[in-house]
Tab-separated table of C-alpha atoms and ligand atoms in Angstrom:
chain	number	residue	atom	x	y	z
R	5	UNK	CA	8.606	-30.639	3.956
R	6	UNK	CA	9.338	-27.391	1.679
R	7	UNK	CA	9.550	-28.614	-1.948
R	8	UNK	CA	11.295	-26.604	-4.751
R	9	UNK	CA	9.547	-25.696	-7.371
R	10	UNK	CA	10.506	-23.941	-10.706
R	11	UNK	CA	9.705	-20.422	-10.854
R	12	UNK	CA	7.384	-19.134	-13.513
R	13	UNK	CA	7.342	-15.950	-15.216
R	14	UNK	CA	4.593	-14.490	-17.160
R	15	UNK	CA	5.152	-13.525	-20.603
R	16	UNK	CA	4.597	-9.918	-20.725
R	17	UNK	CA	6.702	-6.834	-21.653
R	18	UNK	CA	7.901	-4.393	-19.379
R	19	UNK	CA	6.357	-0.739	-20.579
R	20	UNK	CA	9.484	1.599	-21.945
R	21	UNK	CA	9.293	5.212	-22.981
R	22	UNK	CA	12.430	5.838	-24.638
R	23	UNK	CA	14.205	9.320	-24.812
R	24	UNK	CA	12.813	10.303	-27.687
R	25	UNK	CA	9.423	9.492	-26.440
R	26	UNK	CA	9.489	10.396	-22.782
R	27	UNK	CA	6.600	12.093	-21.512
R	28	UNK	CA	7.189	15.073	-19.878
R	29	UNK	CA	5.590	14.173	-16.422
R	30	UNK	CA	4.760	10.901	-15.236
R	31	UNK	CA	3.021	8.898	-11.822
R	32	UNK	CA	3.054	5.448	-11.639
R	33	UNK	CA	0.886	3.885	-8.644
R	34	UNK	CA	-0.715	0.889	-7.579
R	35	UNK	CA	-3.650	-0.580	-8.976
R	36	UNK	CA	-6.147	1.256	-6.732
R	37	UNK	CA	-3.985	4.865	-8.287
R	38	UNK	CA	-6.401	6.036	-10.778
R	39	UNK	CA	-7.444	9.240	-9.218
R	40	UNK	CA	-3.903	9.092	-7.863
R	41	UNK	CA	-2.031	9.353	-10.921
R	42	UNK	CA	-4.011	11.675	-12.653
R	43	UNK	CA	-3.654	14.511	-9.484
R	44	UNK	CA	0.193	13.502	-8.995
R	45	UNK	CA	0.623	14.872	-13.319
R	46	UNK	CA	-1.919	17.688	-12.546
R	47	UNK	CA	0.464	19.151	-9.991
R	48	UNK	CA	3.426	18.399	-11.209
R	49	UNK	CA	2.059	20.363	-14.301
R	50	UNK	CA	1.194	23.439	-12.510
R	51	UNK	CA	4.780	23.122	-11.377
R	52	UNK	CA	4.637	21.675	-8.244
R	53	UNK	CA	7.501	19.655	-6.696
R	54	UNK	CA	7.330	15.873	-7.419
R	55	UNK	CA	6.945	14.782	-3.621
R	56	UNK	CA	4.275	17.639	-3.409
R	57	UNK	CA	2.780	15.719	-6.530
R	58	UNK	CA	2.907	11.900	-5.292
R	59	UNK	CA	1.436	13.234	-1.695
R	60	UNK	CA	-1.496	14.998	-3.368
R	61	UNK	CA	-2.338	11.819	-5.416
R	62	UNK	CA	-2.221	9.304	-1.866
R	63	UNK	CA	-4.187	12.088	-0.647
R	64	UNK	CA	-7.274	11.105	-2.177
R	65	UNK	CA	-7.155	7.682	-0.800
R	66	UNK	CA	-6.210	8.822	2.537
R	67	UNK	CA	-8.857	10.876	2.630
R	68	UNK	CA	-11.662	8.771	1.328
R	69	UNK	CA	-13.794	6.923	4.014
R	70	UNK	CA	-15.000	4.171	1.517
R	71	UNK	CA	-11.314	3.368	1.278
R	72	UNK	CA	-10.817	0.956	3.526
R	73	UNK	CA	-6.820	0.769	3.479
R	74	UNK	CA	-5.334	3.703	3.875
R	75	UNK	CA	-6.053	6.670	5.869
R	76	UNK	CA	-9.592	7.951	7.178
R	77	UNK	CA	-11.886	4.868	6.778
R	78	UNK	CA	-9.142	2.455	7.013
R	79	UNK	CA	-9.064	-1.034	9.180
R	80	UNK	CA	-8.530	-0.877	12.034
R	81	UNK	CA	-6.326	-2.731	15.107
R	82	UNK	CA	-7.284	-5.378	16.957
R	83	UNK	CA	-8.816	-3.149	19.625
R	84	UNK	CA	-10.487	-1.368	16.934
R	85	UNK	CA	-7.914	1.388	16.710
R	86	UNK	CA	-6.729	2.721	12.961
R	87	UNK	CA	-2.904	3.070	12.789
R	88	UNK	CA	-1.490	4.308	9.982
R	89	UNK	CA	1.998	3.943	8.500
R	90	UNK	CA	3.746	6.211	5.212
R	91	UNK	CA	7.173	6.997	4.119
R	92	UNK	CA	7.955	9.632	1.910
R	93	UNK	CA	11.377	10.041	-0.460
R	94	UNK	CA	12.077	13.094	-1.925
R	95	UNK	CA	15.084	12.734	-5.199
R	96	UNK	CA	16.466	15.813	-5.576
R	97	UNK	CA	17.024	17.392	-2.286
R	98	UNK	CA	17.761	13.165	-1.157
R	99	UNK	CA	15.917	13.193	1.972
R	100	UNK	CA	12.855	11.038	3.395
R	101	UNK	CA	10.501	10.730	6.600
R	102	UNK	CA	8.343	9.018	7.966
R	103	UNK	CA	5.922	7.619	10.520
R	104	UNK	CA	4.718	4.521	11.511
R	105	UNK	CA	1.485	3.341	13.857
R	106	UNK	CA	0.254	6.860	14.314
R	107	UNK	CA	-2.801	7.652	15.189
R	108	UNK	CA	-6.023	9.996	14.896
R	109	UNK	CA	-4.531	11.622	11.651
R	110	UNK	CA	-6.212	11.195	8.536
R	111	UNK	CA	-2.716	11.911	6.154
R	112	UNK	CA	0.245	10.335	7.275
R	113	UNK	CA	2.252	11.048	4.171
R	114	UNK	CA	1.745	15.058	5.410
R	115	UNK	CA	3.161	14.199	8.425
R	116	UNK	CA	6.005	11.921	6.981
R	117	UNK	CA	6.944	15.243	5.321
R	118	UNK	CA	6.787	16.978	8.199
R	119	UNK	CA	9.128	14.725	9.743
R	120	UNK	CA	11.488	14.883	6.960
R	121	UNK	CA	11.511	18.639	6.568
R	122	UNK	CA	11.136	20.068	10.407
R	123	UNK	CA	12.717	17.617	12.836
R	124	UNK	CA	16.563	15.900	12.085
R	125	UNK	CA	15.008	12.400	12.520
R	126	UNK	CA	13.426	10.255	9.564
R	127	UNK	CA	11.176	8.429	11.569
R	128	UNK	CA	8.683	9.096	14.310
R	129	UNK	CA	6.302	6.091	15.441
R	130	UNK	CA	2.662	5.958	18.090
R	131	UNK	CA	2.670	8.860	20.005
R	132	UNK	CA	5.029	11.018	19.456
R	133	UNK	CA	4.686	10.931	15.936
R	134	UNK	CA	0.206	12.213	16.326
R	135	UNK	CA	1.954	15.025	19.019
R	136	UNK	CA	4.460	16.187	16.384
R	137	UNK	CA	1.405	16.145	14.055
R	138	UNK	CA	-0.520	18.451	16.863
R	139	UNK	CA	2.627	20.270	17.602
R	140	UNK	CA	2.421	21.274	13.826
R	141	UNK	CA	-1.467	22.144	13.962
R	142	UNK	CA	-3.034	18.914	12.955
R	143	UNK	CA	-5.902	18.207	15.002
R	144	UNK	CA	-6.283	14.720	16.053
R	145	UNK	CA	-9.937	12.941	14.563
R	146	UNK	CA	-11.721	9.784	15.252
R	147	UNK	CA	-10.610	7.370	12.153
R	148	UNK	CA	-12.610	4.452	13.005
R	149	UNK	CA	-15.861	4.707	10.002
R	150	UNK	CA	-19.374	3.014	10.799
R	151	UNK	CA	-17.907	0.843	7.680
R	152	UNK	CA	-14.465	-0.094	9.496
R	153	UNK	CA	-16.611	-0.362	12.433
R	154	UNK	CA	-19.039	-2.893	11.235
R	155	UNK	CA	-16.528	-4.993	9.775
R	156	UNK	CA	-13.964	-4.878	12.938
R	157	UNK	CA	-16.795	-5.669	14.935
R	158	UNK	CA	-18.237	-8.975	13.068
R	159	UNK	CA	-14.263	-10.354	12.912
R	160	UNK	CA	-14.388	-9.980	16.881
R	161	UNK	CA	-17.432	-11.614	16.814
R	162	UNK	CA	-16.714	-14.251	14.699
R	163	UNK	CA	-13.702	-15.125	17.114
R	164	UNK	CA	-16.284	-17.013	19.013
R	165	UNK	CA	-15.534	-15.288	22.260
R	166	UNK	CA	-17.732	-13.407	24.549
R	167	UNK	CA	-18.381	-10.500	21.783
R	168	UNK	CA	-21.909	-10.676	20.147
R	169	UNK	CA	-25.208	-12.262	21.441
R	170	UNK	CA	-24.639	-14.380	24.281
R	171	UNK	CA	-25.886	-17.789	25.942
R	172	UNK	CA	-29.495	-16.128	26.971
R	173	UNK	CA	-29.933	-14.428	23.626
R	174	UNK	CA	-33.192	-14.741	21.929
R	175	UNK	CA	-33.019	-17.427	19.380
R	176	UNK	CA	-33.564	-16.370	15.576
R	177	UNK	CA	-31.834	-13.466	15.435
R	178	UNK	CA	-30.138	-12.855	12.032
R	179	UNK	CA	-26.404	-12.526	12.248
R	180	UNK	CA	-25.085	-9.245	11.892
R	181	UNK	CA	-28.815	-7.168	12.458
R	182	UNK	CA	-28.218	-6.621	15.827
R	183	UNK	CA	-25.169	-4.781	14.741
R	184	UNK	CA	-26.860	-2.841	11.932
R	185	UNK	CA	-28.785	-1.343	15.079
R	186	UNK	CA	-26.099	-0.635	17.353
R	187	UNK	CA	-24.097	1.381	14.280
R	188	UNK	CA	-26.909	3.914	13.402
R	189	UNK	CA	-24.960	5.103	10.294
R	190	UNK	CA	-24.168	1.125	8.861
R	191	UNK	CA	-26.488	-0.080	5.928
R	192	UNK	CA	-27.435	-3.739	5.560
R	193	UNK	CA	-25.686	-4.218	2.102
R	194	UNK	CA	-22.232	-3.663	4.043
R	195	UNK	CA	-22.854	-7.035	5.993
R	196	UNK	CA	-21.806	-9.314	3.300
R	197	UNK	CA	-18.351	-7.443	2.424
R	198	UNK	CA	-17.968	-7.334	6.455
R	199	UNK	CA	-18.242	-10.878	6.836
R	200	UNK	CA	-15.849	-11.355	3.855
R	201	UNK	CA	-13.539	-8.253	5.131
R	202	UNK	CA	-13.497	-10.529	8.802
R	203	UNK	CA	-12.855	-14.026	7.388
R	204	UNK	CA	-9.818	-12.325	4.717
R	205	UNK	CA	-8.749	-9.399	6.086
R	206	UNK	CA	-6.983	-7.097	2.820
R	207	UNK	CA	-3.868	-5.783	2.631
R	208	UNK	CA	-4.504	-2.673	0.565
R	209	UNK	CA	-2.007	0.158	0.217
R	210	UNK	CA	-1.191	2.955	-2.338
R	211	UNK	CA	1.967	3.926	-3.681
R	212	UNK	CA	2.822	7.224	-6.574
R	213	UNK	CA	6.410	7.386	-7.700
R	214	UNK	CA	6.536	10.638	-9.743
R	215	UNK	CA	8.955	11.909	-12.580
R	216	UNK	CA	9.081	15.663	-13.752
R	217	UNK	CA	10.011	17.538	-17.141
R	218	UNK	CA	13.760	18.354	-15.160
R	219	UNK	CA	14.117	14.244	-14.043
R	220	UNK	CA	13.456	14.968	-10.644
R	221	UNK	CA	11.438	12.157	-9.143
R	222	UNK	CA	10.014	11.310	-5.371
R	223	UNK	CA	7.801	8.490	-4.170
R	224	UNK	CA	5.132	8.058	-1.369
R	225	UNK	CA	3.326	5.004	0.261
R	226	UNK	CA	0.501	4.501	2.465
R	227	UNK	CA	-1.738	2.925	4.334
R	228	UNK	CA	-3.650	1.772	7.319
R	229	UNK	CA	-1.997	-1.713	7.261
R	230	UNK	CA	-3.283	-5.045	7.645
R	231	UNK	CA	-6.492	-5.217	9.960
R	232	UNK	CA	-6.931	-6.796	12.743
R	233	UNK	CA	-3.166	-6.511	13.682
R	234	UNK	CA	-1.530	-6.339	16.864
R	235	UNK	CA	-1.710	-2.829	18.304
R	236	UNK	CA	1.924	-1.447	17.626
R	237	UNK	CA	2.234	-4.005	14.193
R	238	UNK	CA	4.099	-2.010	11.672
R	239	UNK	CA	4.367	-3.058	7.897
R	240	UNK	CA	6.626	-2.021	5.283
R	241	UNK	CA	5.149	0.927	4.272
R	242	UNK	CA	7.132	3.678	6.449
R	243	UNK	CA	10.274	1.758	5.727
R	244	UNK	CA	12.657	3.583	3.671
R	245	UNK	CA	13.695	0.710	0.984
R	246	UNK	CA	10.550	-1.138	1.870
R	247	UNK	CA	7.633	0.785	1.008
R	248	UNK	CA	9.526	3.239	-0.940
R	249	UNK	CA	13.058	3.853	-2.169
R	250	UNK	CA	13.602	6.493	-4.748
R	251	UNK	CA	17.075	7.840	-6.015
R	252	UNK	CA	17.349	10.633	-7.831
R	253	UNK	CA	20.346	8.767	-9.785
R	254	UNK	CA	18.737	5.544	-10.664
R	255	UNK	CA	15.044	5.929	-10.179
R	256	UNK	CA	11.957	4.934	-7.831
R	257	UNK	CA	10.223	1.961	-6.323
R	258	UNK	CA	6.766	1.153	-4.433
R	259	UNK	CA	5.358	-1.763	-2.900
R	260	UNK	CA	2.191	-2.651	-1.831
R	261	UNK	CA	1.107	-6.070	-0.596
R	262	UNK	CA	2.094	-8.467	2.302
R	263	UNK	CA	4.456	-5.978	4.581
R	264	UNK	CA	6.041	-9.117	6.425
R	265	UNK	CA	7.467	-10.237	3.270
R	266	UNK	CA	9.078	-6.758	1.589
R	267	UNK	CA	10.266	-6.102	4.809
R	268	UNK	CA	12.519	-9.520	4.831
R	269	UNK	CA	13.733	-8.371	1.491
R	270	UNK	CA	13.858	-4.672	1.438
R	271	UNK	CA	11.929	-4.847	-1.641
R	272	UNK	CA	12.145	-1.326	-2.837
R	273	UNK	CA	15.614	-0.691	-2.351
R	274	UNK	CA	16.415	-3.756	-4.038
R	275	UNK	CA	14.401	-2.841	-6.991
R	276	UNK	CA	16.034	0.483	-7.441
R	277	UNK	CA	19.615	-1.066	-6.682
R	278	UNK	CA	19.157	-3.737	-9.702
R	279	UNK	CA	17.714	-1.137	-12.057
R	280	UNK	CA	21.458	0.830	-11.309
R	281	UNK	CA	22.869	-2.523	-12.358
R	282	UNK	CA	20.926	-1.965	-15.692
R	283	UNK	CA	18.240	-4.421	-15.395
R	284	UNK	CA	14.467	-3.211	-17.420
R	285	UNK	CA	11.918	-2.174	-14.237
R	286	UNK	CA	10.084	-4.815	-15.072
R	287	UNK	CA	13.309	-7.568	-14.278
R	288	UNK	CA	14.440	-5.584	-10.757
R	289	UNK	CA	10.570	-5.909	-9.801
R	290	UNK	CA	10.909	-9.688	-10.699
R	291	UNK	CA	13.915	-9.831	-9.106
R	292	UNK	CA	12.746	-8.634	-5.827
R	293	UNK	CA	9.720	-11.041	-5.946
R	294	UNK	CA	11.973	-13.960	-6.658
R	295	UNK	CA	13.755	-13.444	-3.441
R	296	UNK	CA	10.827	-12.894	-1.483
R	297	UNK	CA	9.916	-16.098	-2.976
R	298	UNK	CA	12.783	-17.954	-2.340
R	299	UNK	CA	12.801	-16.854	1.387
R	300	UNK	CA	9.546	-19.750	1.128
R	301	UNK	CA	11.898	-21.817	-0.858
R	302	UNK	CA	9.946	-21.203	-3.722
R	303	UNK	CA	7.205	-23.426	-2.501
R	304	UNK	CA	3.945	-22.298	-4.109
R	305	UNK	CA	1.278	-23.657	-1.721
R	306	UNK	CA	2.848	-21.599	0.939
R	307	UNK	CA	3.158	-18.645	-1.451
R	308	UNK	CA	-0.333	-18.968	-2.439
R	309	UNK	CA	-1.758	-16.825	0.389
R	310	UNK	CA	0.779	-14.081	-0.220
R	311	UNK	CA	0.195	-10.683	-1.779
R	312	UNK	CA	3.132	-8.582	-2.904
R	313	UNK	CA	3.809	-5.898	-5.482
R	314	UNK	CA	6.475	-3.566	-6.740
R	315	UNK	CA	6.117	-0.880	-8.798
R	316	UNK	CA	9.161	0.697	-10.437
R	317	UNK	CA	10.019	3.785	-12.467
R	318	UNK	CA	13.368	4.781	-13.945
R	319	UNK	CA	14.543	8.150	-14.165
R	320	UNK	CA	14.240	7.982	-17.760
R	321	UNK	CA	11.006	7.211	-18.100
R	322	UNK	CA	10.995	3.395	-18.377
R	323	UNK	CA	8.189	2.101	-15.451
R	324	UNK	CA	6.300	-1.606	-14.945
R	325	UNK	CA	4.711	-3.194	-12.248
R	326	UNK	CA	5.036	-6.776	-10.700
R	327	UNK	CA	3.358	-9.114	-8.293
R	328	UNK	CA	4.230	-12.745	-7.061
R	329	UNK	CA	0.774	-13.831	-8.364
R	330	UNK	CA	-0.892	-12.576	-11.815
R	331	UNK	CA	-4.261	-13.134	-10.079
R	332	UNK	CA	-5.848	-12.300	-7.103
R	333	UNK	CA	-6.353	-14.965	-4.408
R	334	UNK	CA	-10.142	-14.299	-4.005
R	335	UNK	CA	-11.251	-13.486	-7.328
R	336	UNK	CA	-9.165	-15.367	-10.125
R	337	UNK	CA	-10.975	-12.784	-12.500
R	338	UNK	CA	-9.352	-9.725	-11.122
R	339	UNK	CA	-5.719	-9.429	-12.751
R	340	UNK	CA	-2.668	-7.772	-10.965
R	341	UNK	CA	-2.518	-4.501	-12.588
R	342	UNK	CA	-1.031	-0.926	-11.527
R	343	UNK	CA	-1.733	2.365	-13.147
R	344	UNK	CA	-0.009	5.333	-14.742
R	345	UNK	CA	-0.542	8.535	-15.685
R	346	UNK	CA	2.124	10.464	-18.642
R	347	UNK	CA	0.469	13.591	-19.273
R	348	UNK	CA	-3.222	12.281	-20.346
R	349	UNK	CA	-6.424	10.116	-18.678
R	350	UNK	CA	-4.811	7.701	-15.824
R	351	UNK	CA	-4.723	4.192	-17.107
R	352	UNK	CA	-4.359	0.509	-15.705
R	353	UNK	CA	-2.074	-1.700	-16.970
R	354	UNK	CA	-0.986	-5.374	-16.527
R	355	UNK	CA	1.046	-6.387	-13.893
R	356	UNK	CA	4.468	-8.924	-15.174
R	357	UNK	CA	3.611	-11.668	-12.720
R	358	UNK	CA	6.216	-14.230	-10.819
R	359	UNK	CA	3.733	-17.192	-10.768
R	360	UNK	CA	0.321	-18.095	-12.750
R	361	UNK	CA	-2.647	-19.069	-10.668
U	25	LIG	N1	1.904	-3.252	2.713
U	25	LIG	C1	1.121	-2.809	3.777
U	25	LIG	C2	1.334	-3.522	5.028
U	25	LIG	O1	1.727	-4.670	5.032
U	25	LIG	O2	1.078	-2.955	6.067
């Protein structure tokens, strides 16, 4: 039986730069955005365009094989295969592109652009999307890291199937060594996070919404999606008004989180669309959350296994980010937080939060 609960709402105030104070460049990202951030302002500074900016930040993550949600390194399929979804929104000239599920392509925001600027589609998926990567001189690459590896192969082990040591094994085998051997570059101190990585596999993520010295803006998200998922299983993160919505009007939003649930909601274009009806960043984030929340009748036990986050920034400066929970499901230590750069070091900020763990 659902129940209804009453919604909570942390008591926390949404950051505002006013017009006086407005930094001259700004990136606001997701909590994992440090480096992020800090490369989206260096470009931007060196007067590069604002999408330019955002996709150099996600860059770094995509590119990083000790990230293990976005890009090179990232989880992979069921079958062991990465996929990787991004969308890309650029304000001033008001386009966007994407591509979703592709495959053997380290940066999928790159090729998002590419869509955008040299086909007429928005969207290209599987495929067609890695040939018109190819087409374009990306070489396709193996994604799948001894890391990714090592954890995709203890969850299909764990599934209690015919993967891993069988009926006539030896007896007294240690779980997990006979894998360190079979991955020659996997190192024993990755077995714990693989067994915790199998048992709750992460939704990770990045998204960089970036604002320039003439009020241009763009935003970027992406990621290799939740593991283990169904070949073919695409999130919200190539959806234009999902993972991203920006308008150069009104402003930009991001999420990161639970794809299923954005995707009912069309988080990020509902975030922008309340900030045009004049509500603080911080409130259209809320906003969004509360109907994602309300789509589980508000019911927190169901809610409690749910990730989601928004990230918004207005075109005049004003930015905040939001998640359904303050805490994270796993570790009620780590605090929902997101980060932004104006024009100095990165920093990480507090999350406004829908419900208290
Ligand atoms: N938000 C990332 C995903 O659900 O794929």
């Amino acid at each position: 039986m659902i129940s209804r609960r009453k919604l909570f709402v942390c008591a926390a105030s949404p950051a505002v730069a006013s017009s006086a104070q407005r930094p001259r460049f700004i990136a606001v990202s997701s909590s994992n955005g440090l480096a992020c951030t800090a490369k989206a302002v260096e470009t931007m500074k060196a007067g590069g365009d604002t999408l330019d900016a955002a996709i150099a930040g996600v860059n770094i993550q995509e590119l990083d094989p000790e990230d293990t949600s976005v890009g090179y390194g990232g989880l992979p399929n069921e079958e062991g295969d990465v996929e990787l979804d991004s969308c890309v929104m650029h304000g001033p000239t008001r386009r966007c592109g994407a591509v979703a599920s592709i495959r053997g392509i380290k940066t999928p925001s790159k090729i998002a652009k590419l869509v955008m600027e040299q086909s007429d589609h928005v969207m290209l998926v599987g495929e067609g999307a890695a040939r018109f990567a190819e087409a374009h001189g990306y070489r396709a690459e193996n994604l799948l890291t001894d890391k990714a590896r090592l954890a995709w192969l203890t969850w299909k082990e764990s599934l209690g199937g015919d993967w891993g040591p069988g009926l006539d094994a030896p007896p007294g085998g240690a779980p997990g060594r006979a894998l360190l051997q079979r991955i020659p570059g996997a190192r024993p101190e990755w077995l714990a996070w693989a067994r915790e990585t199998a048992a709750h596999p992460p939704t990770g993520t990045i998204t960089c919404l970036t604002l320039n010295d003439q009020g241009e803006m763009s935003g970027c998200t992406t990621t290799s999606g939740l593991a283990w998922k169904i070949p073919g299983r695409v999130g919200d993160s190539p959806i234009i008004g999902a993972g991203v919505y920006c308008d150069q009007d009104v402003g930009a939003a991001g999420s990161t989180g639970r794809g299923e649930e954005n995707i009912r909601i069309c988080g990020a274009h509902a975030v922008v669309e309340n900030m045009r009806r004049g509500m603080e960043p911080a409130e259209a984030c809320l906003d969004a959350l509360r109907r994602a929340a309300r789509n589980y009748d508000d019911d927190r036990g169901w809610l409690s296994g749910i990730g989601l986050s928004f990230y918004a920034l207005r075109k005049d400066g004003a930015y905040a980010g939001a998640s359904l929970w303050d805490r994270a499901r796993n570790d009620s230590r780590r605090r929902s937080r997101f980060t932004v750069n104006d024009g100095g070091e990165s920093r990480s900020e507090d999350s406004v939060a829908l419900f208290e763990r």
